[in-house]
Short mmCIF file of C-alpha atoms and ligand atoms in Angstrom, two decimals:
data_model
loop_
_atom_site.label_atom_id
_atom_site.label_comp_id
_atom_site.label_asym_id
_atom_site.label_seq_id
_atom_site.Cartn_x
_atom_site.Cartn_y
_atom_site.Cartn_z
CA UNK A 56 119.81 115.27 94.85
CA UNK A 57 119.13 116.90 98.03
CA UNK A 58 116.38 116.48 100.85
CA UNK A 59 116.72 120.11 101.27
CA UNK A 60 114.07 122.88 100.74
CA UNK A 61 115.13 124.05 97.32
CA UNK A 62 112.26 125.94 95.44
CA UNK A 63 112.17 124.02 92.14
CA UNK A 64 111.62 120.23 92.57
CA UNK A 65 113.22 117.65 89.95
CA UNK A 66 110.82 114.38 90.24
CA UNK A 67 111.52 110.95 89.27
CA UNK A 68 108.37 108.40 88.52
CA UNK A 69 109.23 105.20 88.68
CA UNK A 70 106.89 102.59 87.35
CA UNK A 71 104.71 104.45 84.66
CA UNK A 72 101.64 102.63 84.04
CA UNK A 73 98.22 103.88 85.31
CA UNK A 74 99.25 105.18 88.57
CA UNK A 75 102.82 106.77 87.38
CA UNK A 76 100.55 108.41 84.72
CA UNK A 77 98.27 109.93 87.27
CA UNK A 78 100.94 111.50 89.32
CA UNK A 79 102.78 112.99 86.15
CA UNK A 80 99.23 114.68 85.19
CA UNK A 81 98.96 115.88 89.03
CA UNK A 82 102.33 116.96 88.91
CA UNK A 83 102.61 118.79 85.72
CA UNK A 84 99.85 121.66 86.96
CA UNK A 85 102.47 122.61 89.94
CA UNK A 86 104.31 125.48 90.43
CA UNK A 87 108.32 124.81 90.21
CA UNK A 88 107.84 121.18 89.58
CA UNK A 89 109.63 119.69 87.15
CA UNK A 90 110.09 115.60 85.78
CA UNK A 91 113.11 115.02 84.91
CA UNK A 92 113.08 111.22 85.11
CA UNK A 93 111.21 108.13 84.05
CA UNK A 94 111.95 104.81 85.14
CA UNK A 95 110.22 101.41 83.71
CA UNK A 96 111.35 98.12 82.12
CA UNK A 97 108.05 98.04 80.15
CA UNK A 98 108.49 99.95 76.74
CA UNK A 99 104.17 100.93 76.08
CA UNK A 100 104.62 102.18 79.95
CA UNK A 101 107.18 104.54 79.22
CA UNK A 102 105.57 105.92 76.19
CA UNK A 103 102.37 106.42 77.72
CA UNK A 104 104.31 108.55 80.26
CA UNK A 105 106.19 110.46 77.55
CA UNK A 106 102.92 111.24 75.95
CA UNK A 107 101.47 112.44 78.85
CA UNK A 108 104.46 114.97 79.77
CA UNK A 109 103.57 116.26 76.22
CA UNK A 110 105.89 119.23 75.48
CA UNK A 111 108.07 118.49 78.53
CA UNK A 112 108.95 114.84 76.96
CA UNK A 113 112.46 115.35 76.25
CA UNK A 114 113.27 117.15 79.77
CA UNK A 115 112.65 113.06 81.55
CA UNK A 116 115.43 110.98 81.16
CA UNK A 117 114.30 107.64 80.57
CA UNK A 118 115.47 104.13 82.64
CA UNK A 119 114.80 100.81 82.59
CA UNK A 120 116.00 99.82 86.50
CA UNK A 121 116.51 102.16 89.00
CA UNK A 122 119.96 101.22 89.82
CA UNK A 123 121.51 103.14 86.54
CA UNK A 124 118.52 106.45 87.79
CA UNK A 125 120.12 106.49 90.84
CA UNK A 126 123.75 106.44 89.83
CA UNK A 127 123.04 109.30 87.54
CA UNK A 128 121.15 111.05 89.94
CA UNK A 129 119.80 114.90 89.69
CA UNK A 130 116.84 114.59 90.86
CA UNK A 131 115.01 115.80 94.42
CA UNK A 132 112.04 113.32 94.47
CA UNK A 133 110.67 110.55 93.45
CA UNK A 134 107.52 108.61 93.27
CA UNK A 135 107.70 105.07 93.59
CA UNK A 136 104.20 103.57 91.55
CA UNK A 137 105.33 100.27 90.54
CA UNK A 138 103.42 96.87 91.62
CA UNK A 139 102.88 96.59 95.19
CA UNK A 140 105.40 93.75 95.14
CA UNK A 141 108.47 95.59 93.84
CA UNK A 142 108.02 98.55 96.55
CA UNK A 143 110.29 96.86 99.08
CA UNK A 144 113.32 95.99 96.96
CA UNK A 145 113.12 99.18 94.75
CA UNK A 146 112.28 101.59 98.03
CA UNK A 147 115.77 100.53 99.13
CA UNK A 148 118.04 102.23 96.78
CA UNK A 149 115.76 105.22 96.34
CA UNK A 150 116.35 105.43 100.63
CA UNK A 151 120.07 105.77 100.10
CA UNK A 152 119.77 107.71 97.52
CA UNK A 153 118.80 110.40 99.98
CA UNK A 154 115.95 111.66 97.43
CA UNK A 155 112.35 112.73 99.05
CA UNK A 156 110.31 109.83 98.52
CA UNK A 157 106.42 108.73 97.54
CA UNK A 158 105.99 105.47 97.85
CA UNK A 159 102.52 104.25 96.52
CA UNK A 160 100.11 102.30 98.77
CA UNK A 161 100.58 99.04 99.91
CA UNK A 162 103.17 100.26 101.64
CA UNK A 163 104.87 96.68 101.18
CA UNK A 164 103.01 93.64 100.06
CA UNK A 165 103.22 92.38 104.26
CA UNK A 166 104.08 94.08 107.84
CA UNK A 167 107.39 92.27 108.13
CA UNK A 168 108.55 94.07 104.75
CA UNK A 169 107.00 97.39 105.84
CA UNK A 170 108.71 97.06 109.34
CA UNK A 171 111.95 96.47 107.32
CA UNK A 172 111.63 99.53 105.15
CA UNK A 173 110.85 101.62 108.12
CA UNK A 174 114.22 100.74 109.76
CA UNK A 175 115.95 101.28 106.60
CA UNK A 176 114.26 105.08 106.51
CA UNK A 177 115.71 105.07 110.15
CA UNK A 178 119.24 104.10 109.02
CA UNK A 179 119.29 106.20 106.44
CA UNK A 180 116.99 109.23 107.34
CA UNK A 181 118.89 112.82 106.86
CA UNK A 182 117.30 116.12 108.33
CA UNK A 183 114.21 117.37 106.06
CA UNK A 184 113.73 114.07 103.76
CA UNK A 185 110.23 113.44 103.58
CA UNK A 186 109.25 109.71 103.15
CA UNK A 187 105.15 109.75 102.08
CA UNK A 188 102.91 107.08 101.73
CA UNK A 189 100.12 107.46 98.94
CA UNK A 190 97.35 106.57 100.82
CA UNK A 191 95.58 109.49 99.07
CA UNK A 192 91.80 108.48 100.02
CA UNK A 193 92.56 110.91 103.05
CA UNK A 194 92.38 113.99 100.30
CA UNK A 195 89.33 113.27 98.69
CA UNK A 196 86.74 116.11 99.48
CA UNK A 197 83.69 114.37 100.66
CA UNK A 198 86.45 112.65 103.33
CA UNK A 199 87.55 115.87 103.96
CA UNK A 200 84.66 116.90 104.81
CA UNK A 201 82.89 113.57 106.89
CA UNK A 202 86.70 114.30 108.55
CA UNK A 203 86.42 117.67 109.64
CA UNK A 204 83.01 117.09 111.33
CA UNK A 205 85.06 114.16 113.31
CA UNK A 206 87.32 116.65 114.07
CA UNK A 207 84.68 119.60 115.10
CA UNK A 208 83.09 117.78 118.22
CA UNK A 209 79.66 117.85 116.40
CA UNK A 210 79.23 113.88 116.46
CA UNK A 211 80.53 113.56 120.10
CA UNK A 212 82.17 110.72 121.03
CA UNK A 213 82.53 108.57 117.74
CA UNK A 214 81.48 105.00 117.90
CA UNK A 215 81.11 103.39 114.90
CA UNK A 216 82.54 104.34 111.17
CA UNK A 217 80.96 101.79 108.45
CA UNK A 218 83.29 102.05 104.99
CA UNK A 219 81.11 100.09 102.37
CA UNK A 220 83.12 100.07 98.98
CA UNK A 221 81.10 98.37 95.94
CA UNK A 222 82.24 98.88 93.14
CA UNK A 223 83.77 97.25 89.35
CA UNK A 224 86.38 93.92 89.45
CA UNK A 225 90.24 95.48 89.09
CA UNK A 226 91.41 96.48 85.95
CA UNK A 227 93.74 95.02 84.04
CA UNK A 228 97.60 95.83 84.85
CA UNK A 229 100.56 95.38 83.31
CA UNK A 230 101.63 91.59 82.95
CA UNK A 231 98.76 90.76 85.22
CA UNK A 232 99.97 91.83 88.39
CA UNK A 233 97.20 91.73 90.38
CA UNK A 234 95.81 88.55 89.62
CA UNK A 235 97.66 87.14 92.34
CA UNK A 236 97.96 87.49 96.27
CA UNK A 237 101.62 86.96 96.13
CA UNK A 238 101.84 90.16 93.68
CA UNK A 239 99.59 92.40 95.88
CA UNK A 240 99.35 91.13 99.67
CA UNK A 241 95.87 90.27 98.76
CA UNK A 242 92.95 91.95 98.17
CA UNK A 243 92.13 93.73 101.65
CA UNK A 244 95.92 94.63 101.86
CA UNK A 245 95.98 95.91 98.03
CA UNK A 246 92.55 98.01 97.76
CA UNK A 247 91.56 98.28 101.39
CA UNK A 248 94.44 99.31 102.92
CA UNK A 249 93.02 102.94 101.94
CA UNK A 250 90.49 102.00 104.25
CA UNK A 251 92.12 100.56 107.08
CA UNK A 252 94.16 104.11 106.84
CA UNK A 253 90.66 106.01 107.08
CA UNK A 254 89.58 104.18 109.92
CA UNK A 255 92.64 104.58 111.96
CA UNK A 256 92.58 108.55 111.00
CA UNK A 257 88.94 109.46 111.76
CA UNK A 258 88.44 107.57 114.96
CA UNK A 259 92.35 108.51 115.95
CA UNK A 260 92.37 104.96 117.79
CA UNK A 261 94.67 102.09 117.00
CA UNK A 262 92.97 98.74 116.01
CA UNK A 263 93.08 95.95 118.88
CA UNK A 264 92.10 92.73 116.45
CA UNK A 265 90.16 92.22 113.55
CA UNK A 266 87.72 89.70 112.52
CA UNK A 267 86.84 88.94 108.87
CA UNK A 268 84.95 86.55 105.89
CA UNK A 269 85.86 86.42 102.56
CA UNK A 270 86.21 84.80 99.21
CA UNK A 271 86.74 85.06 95.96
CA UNK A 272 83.35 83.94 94.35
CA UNK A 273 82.38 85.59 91.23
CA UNK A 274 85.65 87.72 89.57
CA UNK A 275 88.68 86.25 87.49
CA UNK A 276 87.56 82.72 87.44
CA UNK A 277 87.75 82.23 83.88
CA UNK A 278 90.97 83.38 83.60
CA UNK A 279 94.30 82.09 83.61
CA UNK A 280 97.92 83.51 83.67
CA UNK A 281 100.28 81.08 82.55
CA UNK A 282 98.07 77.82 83.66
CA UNK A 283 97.19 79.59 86.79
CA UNK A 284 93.59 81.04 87.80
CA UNK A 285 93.73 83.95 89.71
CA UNK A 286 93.49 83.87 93.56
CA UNK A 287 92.48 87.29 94.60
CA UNK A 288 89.09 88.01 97.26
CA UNK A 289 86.36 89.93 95.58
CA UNK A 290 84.16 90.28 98.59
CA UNK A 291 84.50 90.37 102.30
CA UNK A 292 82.67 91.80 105.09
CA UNK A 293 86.04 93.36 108.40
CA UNK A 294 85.30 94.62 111.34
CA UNK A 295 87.96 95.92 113.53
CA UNK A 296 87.76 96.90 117.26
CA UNK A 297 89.83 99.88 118.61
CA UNK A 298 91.77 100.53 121.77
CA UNK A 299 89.24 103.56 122.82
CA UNK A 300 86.58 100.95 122.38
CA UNK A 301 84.97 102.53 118.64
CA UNK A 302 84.33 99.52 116.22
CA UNK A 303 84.41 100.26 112.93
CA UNK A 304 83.52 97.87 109.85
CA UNK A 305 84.24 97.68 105.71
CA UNK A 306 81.78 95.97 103.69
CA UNK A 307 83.58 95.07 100.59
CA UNK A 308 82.40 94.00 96.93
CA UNK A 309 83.86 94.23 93.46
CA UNK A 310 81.04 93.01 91.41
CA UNK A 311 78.96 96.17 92.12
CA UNK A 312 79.79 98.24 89.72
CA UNK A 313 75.93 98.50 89.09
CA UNK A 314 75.55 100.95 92.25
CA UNK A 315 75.08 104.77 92.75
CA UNK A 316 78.40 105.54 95.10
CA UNK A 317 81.93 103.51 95.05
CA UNK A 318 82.27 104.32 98.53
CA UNK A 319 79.39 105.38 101.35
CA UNK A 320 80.97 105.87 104.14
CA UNK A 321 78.91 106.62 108.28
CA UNK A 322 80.19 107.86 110.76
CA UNK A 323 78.13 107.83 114.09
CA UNK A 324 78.94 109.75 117.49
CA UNK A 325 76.61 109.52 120.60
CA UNK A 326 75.44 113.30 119.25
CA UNK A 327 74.76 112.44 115.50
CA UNK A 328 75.64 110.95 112.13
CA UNK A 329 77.64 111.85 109.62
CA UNK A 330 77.97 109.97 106.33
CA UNK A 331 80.24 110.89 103.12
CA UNK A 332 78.72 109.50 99.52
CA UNK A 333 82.26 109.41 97.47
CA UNK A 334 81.33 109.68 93.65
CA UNK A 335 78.22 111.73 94.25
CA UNK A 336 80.37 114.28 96.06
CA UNK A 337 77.52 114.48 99.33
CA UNK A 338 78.07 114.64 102.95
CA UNK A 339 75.61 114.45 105.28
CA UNK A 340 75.14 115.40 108.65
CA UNK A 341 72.33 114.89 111.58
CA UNK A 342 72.80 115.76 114.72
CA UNK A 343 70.35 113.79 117.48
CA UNK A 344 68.87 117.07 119.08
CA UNK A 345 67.93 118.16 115.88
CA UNK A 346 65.22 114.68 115.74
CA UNK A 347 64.84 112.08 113.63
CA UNK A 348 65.63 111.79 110.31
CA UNK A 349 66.87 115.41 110.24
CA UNK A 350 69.87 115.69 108.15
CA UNK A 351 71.52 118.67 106.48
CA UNK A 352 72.85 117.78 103.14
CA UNK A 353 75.82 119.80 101.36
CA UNK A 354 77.67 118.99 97.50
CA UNK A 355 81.42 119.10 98.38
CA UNK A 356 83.18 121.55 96.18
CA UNK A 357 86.72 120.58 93.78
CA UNK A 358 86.89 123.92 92.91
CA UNK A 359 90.38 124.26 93.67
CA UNK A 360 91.47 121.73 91.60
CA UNK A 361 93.37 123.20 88.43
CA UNK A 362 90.64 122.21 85.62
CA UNK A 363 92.81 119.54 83.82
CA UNK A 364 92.72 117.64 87.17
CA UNK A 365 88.46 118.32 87.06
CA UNK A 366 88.19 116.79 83.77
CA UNK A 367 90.28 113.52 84.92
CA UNK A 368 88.24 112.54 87.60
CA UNK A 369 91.14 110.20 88.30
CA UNK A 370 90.81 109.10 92.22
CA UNK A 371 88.68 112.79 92.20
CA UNK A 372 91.81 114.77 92.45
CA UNK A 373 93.35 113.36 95.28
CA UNK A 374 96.82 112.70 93.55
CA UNK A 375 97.12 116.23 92.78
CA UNK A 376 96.43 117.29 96.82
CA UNK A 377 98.11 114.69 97.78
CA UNK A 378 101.45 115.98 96.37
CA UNK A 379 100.34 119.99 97.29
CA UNK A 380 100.73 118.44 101.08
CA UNK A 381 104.06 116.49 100.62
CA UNK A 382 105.15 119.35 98.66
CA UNK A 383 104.40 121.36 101.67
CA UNK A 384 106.27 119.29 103.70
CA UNK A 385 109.07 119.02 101.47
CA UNK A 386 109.50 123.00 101.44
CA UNK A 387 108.44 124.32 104.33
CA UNK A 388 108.69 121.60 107.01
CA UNK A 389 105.46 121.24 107.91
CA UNK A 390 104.49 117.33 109.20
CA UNK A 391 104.09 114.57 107.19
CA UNK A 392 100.63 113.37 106.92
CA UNK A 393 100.70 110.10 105.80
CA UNK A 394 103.94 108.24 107.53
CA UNK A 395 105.43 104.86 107.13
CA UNK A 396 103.71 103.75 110.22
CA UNK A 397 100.48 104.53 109.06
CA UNK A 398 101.75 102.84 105.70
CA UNK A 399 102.75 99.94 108.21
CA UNK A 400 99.83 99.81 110.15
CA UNK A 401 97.04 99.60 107.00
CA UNK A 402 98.81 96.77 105.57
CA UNK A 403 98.94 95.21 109.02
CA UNK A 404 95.25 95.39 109.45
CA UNK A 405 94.79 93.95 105.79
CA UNK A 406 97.28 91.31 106.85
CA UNK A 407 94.99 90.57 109.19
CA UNK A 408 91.46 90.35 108.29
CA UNK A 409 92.85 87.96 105.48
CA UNK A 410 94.53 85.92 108.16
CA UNK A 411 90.99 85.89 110.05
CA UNK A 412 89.01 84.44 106.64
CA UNK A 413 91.76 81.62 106.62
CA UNK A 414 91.81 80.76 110.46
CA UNK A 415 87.85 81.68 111.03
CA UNK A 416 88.24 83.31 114.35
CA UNK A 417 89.21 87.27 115.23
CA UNK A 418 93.03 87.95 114.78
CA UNK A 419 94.85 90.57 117.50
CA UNK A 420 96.86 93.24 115.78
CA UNK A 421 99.86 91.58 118.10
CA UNK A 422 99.96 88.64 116.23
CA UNK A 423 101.19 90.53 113.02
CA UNK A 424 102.61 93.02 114.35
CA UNK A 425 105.22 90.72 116.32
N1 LIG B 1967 96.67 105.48 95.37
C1 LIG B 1967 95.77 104.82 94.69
O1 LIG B 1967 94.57 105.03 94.82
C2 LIG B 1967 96.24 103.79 93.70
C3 LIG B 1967 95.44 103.43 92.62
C4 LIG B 1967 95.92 102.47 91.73
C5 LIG B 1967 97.16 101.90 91.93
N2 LIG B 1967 97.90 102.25 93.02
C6 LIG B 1967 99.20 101.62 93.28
O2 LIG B 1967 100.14 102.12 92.33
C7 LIG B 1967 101.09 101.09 92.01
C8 LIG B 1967 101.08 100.89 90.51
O3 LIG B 1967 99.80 100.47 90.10
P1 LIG B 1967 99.28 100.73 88.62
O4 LIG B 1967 97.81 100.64 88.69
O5 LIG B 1967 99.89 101.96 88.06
O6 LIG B 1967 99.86 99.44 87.87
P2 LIG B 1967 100.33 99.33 86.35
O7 LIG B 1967 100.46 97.88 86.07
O8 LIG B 1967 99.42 100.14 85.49
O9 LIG B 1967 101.76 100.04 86.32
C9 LIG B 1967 102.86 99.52 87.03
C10 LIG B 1967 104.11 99.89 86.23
O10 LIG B 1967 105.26 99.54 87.02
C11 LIG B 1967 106.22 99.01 86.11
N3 LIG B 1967 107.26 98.25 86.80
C12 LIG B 1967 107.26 96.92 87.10
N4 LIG B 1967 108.44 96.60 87.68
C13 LIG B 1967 109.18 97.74 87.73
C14 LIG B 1967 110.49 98.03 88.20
N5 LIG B 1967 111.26 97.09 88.73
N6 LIG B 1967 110.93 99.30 88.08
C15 LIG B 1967 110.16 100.27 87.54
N7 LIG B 1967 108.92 100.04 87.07
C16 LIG B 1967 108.43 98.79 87.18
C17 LIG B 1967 105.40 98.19 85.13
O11 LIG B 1967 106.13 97.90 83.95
C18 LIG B 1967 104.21 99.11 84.91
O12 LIG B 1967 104.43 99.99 83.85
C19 LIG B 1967 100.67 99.87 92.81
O13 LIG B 1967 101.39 99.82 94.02
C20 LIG B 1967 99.20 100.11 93.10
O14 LIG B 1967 98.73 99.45 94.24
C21 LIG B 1967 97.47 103.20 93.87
#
């Protein structure tokens, strides 16, 4: 295994439930891409992945621990999509190994075990290894889009970005997971660290502190896991202030799943508005000297997704451009987009706002990112 620039990547997937699955699918419409490893102590996982490489099945050799992949090596990359507990220990050998690496989001379950992975990237790090972090609500096309009017100038100065996600309780995971903080970092580390990311990306600011309130009032309270009720938030409303002095705020519920959009998402400038509407695919734009209520309204297109990606709908493609950028990256050097600090830094904003539920008052980013 090489962090090299060969043409023909070998991938690993380790941890093949619903997420390893998704990347396979992505993975198996690329050019010169080839799995040649599958990694998971859970049998039904490992068929499920089998099944979905279809006529490629008996090109992945299958393990149950990493330890025994990476001792038999041959392969170039991997992607790391077990539960967001197991990311810290199991990123470790897959650093040495010297493999490119994916490492799903939360980055680590807290900022202490993200710091710690980022110094063992540092000790470890060899010229052209690309270490990614799959916080893949960047390449959705409707944030595409509400991003590259950020980007144009069109808004002006940006001021406030309001994420609203409402949407359906989580689904069930393998042995339960993430019916438990201690398994996921909590809820506003585990789902909303996607959001933390887009925050920090389209108002390019770092957050100052972050003030939150939470509970867990309606989800998972009938069930129990070995005599234990789960613990997770299902609603919370965050808002975060940023060193260039934007605020920016997520209004969070998982018993919506009655609701038009999963995500609506405005973004306002001191020249206009723009808002993205995720599942319907709309962006929207205003601009102020165009008077009120004014807004042009465009459909963003998936057309370059290869069709068996269309029909999925899975996370609307962004698995499968997700790896078309690190595979960029890996090949021709260009930068990588989503970097264990920004891995780092959307856990420790997560980290945060549940910190700010428990001690009712705003938390500074200092104070967990000591
Ligand atoms: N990017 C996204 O939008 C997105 C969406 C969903 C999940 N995720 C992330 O992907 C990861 C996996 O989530 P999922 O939904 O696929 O969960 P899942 O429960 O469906 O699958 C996890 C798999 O990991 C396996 N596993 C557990 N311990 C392992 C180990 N030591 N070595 C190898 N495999 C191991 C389990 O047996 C299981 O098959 C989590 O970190 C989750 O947060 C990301």
């Amino acid at each position: 295994m090489a962090a090299g620039s060969s043409t023909a990547l070998r991938y690993a997937i380790v941890g093949t439930g619903m997420m390893g699955v998704e990347h396979i699918q992505a993975l198996q419409t690329l050019p010169d891409t080839h799995i040649v490893a599958l990694c998971d102590p859970h049998a039904p996982s490992l068929a499920a992945a089998r099944n979905a490489l279809g006529v490629n099945r008996d090109a992945a050799r299958v393990y149950t621990d990493v330890e025994t992949m990476v001792a038999a090596g041959q392969f170039d990359v991997v992607v790391l999509a077990s539960p967001n507990h197991t990311h810290r220990a199991l990123a470790e050998p897959l650093l040495r190994s010297g493999a490119h690496l994916l490492i799903e989001k939360p980055l680590c379950t807290s900022a202490q075990d993200c710091k710690e992975l980022i110094l063992l990237e540092h000790q470890t790090r060899q010229p052209g290894r690309v270490v990614w972090v799959g916080l893949e609500y960047r390449f959705m096309a409707p944030t595409m889009q509400l991003l590259a009017h950020a980007r144009s100038g069109v808004l002006g100065n940006l001021r406030m970005l309001a994420i609203r996600e409402h949407r359906f309780p989580f689904l069930v995971k393998v042995q339960d997971w993430n019916r438990f903080n201690v398994n996921t970092g909590g809820t506003l580390v585990e789902k909303c660290c996607h959001f933390f990311d887009l925050m920090r990306l389209v108002l390019q600011a770092e957050p100052v502190s972050v003030f939150a309130s939470g509970a867990q009032d309606v989800n998972h309270l009938d069930e129990t896991y070995g005599g234990r009720t789960p613990d997770i938030l299902d609603n919370a409303f965050v808002v975060v202030d940023f060193d260039n002095g934007a605020r920016a705020s997520l209004d969070l519920c998982m018993f919506a799943e009655a609701t038009k959009n999963e995500q609506e998402i405005s973004l306002v400038g001191d020249l206009g508005k723009a808002e993205a509407l995720v599942t319907q695919g709309i962006v929207r734009l205003g601009l102020r000297a165009d008077g009120w209520f004014q807004t042009n309204e465009q459909s963003v297109s998936n057309a370059e997704l290869p069709s068996a990606i269309q029909h999925q709908g899975a996370h609307h493609g962004s698995s499968w451009r997700e790896h078309v950028a690190m595979q960029q990256a890996i090949r021709h050097h260009t930068p990588t987009e989503v970097t264990l600090h920004d891995g780092l830094m959307s856990v420790a904003m997560g980290e945060a706002a549940h910190r700010s539920i428990s001690a009712h008052r705003p938390i500074a980013m200092s104070e967990v990112l000591l």
